[in-house]
Short mmCIF file of C-alpha atoms and ligand atoms in Angstrom, two decimals:
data_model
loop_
_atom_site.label_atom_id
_atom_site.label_comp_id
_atom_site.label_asym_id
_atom_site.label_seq_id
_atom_site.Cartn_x
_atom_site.Cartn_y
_atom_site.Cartn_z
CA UNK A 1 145.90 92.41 80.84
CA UNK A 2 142.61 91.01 82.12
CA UNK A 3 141.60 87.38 83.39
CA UNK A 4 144.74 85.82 85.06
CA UNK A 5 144.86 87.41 88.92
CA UNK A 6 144.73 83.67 90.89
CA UNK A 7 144.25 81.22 87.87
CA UNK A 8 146.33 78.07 87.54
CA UNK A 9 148.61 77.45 84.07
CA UNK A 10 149.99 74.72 82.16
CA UNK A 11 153.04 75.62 80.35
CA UNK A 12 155.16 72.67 78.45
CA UNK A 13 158.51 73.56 77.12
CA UNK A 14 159.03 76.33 80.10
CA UNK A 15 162.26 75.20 80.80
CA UNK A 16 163.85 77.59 78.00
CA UNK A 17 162.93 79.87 74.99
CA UNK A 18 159.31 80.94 74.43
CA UNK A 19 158.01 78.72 77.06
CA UNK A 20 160.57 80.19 80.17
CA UNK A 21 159.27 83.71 78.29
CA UNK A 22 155.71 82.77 79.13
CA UNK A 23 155.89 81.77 82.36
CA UNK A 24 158.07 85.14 82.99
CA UNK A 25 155.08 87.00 81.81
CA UNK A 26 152.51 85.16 83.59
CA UNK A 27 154.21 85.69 86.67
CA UNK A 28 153.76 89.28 86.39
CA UNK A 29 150.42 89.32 85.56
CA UNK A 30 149.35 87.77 88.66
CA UNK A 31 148.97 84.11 87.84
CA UNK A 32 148.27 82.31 91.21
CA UNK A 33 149.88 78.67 90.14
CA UNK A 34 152.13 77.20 87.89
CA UNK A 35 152.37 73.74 86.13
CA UNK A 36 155.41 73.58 84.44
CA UNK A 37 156.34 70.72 81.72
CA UNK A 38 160.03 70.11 80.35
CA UNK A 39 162.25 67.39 79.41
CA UNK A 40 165.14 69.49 81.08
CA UNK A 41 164.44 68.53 84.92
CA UNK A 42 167.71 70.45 86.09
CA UNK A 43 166.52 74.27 83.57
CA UNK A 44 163.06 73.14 84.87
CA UNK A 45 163.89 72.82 88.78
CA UNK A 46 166.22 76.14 88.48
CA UNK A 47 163.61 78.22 86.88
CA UNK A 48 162.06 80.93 89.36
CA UNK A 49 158.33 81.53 89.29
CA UNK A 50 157.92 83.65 92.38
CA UNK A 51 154.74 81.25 92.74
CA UNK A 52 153.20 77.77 93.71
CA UNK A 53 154.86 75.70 91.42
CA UNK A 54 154.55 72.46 90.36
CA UNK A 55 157.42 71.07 88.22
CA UNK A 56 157.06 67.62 85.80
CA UNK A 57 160.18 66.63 84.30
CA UNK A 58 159.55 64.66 81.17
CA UNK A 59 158.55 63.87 77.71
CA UNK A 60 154.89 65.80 76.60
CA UNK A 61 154.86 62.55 74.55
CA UNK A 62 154.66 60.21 77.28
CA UNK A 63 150.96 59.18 78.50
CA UNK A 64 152.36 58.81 82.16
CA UNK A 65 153.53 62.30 82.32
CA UNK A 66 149.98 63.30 82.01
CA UNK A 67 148.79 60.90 84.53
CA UNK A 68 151.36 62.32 86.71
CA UNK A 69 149.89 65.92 85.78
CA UNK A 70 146.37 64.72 86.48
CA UNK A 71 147.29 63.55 90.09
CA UNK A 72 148.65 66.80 90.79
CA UNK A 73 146.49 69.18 89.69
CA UNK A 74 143.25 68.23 87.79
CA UNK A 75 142.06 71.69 86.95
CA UNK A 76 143.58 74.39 85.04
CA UNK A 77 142.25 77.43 83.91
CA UNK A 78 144.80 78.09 80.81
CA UNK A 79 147.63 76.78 78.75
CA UNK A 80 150.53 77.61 76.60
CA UNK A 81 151.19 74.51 74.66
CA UNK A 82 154.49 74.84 73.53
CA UNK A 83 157.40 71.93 74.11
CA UNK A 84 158.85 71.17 70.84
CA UNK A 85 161.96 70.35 68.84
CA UNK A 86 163.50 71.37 65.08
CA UNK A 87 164.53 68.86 62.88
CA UNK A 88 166.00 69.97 58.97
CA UNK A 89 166.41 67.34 56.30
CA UNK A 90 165.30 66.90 52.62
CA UNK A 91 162.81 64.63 52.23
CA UNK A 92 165.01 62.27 50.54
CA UNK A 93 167.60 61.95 53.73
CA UNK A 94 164.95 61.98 56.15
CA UNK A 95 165.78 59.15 58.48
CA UNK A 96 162.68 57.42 59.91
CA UNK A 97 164.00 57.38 63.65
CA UNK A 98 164.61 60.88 63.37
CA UNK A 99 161.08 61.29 61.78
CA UNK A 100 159.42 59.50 64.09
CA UNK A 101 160.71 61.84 67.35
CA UNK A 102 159.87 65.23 66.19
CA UNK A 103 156.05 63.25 65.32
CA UNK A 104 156.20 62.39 69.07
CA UNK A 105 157.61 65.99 70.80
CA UNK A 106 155.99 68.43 68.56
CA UNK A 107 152.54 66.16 67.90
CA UNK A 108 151.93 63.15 70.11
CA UNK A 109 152.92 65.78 72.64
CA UNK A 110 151.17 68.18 71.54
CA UNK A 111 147.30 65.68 71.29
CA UNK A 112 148.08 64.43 74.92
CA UNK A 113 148.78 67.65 76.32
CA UNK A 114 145.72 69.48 74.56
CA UNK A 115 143.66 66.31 76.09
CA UNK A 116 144.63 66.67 79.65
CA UNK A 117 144.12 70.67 79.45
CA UNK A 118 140.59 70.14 78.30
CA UNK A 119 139.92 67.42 80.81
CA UNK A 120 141.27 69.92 83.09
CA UNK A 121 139.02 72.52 81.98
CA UNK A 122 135.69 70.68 81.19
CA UNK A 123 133.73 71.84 84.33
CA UNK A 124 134.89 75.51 84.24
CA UNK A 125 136.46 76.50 80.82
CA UNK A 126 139.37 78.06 79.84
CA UNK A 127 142.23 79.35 77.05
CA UNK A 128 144.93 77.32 75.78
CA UNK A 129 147.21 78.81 73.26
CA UNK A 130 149.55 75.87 70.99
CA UNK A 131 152.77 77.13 69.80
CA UNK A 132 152.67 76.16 65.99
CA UNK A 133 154.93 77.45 63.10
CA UNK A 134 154.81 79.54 60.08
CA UNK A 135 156.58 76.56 58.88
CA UNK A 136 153.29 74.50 59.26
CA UNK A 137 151.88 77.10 56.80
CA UNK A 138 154.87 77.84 54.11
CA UNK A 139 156.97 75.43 52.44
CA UNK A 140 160.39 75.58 52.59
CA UNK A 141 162.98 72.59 51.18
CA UNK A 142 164.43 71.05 54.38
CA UNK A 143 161.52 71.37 56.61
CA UNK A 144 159.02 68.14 56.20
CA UNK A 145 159.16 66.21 59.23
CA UNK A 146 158.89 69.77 61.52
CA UNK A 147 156.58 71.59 58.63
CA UNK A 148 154.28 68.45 58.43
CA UNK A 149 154.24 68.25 62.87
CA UNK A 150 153.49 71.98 62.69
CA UNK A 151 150.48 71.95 60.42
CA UNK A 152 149.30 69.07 61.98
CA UNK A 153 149.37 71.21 65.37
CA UNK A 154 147.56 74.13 63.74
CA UNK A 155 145.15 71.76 62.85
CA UNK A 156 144.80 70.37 65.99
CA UNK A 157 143.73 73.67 67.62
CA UNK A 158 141.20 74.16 64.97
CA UNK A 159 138.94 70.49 66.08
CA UNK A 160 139.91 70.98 69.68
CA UNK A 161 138.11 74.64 68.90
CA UNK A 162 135.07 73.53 67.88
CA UNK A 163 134.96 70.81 70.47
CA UNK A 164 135.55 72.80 73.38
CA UNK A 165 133.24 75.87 72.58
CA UNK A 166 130.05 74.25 74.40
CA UNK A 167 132.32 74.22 77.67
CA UNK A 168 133.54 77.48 77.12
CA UNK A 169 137.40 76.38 76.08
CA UNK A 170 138.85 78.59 73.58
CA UNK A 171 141.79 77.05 71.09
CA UNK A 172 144.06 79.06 69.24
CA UNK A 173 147.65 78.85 68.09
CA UNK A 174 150.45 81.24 67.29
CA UNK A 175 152.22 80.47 64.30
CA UNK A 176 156.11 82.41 64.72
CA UNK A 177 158.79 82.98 61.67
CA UNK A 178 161.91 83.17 63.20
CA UNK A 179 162.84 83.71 67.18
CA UNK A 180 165.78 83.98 68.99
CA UNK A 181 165.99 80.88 71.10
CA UNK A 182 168.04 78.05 71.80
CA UNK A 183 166.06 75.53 69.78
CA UNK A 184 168.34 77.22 66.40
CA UNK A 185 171.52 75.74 68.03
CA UNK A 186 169.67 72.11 67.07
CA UNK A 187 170.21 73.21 63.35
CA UNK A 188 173.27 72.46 61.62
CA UNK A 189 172.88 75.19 58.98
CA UNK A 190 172.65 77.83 61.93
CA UNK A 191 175.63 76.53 63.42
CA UNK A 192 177.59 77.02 59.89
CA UNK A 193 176.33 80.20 60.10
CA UNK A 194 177.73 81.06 63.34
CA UNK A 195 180.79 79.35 62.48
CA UNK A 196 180.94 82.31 59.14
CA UNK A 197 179.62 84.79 60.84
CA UNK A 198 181.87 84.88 63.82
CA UNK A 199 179.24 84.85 66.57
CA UNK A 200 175.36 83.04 67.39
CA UNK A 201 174.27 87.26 67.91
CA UNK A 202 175.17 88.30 64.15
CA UNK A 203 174.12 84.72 62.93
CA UNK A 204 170.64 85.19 64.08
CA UNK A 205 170.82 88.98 62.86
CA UNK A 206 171.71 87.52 59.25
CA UNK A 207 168.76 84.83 59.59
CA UNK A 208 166.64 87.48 60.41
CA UNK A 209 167.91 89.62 57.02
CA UNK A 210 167.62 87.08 54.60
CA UNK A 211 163.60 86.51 54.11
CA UNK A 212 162.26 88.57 56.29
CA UNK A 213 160.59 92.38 55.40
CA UNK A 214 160.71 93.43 58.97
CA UNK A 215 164.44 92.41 58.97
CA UNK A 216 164.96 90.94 62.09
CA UNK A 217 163.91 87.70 64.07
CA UNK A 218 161.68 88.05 67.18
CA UNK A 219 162.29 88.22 70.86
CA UNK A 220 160.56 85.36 72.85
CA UNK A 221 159.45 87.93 75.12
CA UNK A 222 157.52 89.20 72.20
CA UNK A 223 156.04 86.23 71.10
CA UNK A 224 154.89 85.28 74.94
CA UNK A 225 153.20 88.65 75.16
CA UNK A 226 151.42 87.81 71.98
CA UNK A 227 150.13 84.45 73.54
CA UNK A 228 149.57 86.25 76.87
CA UNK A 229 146.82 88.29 74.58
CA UNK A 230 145.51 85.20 72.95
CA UNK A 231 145.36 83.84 76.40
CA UNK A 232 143.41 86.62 78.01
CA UNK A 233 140.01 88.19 78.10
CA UNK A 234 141.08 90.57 75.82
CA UNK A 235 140.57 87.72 73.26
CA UNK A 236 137.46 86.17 74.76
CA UNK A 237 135.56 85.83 71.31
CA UNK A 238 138.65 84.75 69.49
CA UNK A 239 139.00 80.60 69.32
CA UNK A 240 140.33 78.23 66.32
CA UNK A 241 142.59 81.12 64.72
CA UNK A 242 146.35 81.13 64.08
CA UNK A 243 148.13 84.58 64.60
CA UNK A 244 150.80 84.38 62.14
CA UNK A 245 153.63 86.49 63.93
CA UNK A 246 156.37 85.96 60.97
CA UNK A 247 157.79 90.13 60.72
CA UNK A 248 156.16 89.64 57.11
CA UNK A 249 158.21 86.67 56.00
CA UNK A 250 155.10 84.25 54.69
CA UNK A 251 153.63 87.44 52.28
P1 NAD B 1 163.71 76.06 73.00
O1 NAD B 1 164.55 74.92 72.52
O2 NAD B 1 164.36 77.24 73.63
O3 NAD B 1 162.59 75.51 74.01
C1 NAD B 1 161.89 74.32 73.80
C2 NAD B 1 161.71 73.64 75.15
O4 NAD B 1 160.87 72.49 74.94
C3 NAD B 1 163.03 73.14 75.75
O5 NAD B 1 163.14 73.52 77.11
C4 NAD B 1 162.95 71.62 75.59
O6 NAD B 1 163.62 70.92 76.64
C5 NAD B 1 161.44 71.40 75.64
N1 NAD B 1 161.04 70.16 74.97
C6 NAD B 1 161.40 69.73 73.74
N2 NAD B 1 160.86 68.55 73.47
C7 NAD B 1 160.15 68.20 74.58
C8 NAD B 1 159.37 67.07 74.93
N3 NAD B 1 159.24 66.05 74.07
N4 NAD B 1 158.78 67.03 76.14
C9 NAD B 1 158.94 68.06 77.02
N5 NAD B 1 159.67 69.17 76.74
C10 NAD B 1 160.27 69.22 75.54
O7 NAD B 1 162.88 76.49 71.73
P2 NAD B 1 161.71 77.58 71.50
O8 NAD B 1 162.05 78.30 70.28
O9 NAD B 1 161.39 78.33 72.73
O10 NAD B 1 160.53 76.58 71.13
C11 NAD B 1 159.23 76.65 71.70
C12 NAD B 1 158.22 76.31 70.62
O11 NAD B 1 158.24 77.35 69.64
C13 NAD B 1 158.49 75.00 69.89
O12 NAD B 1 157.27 74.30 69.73
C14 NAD B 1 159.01 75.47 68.54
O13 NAD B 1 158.76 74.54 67.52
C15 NAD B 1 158.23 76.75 68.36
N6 NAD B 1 158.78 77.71 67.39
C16 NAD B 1 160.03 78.23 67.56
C17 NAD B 1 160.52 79.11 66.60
C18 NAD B 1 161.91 79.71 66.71
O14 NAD B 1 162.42 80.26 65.72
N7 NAD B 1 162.54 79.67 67.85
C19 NAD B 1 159.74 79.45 65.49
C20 NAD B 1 158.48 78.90 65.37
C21 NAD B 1 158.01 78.03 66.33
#
């Protein structure tokens, strides 16, 4: 895949899932250095990167985290904009608290890490790819505080876009149905499920049954190669676009 051989990357939420996934592939396509975002500082400090590393343990949502960021490296050539948490009540249970953090990880986090990536990137340009949701595109019951975060994200990538294009910055976001990562064991319907289905493995197979056509959920692995091509010069005249990466499950 063209255009990463030396470059530097920001990737928050590397610590596990998706994110660890995209620093994985990075690393083999020759990325030169690493700045790596998570609230986990002990998953964060054990991860291996085989490169110059620089590790921030702490909240994307926190302004001093990025001033922290800026100190240490102040320009960046891409970014996978990813950290974020689930969250599942009905509207109606929704307690504000509760409503309030997964406005802070999945968008507070997600402005102040889009601003210091551009900052980053003003005087050279650069990709950044924000990991969305298909659950910031289809409704579901259950889903408002993370649905509502996620389409505000998608949004998001769609002004930052626009405002980047004169220096060159390309935007876009993947939106993913369902992938097998640790963020499901935050859900207390998927641990029911594990609980009736005898193990996490054939819960996430029956998850990826229920509503999906392609009939399974997605590796992360998959879904980092898929922002690896976003990423790259293989996409250079692709900016402010969401690639839905569902297996079918918003048709
Ligand atoms: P994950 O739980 O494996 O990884 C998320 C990582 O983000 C964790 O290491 C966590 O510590 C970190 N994180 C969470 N809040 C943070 C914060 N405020 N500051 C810094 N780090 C923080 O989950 P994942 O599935 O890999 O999630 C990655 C992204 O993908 C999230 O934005 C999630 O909403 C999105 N996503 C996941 C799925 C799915 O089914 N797994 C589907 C669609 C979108």
């Amino acid at each position: 895949m063209p255009g990463f051989q030396n470059k530097t990357v920001l990737v928050t939420g590397a610590a596990s899932g998706i994110g660890a996934a995209s620093v994985s592939w990075l690393a083999a396509q020759g990325i030169g250095r690493f700045v790596l975002v998570d609230l986990d500082a002990e998953r964060l400090e054990r991860l291996d990167t085989g490169r110059e590393t620089l590790r921030l343990a702490g909240d994307v949502a926190d302004p001093e985290l990025w001033h922290r960021a800026t100190e240490g490296c102040d320009t960046l050539d891409l970014a996978v904009l990813n950290a974020g948490r689930a969250d599942a009540a009905p509207l109606v249970d929704i307690d504000f608290l509760q409503w309030r953090q997964v406005m802070a990880a999945n968008l507070d986090g997600m402005m102040l890490s889009l601003q210091y990536a551009m900052r980053a990137m003003a005087a050279s340009g650069g990709s950044i790819v924000q990991t969305a949701s298909i659950s910031g595109i289809k409704a579901e019951p259950g889903t408002a505080a993370y649905a509502a975060s996620k389409a505000g994200v998608i949004q998001l990538a769609k002004v930052a876009a626009k405002e980047g294009a004169a220096q060159g910055i390309r935007v876009n976001a993947i939106a993913p149905g369902g992938v097998d990562t640790p963020i499901w064991d935050q859900v207390p319907m998927f641990r029911d499920l594990v609980d009736q289905e005898g193990s996490r493995k054939a819960a996430i197979a029956a998850l990826g049954r229920m509503a999906t056509p392609l009939g399974r959920y997605a590796r992360a692995e998959e879904i980092a190669a898929q922002i690896g091509f976003l990423l790259s010069d293989a996409a250079a005249t692709i900016t402010g676009t969401v690639l839905v990466s569902d297996g079918g499950y918003s048709l």
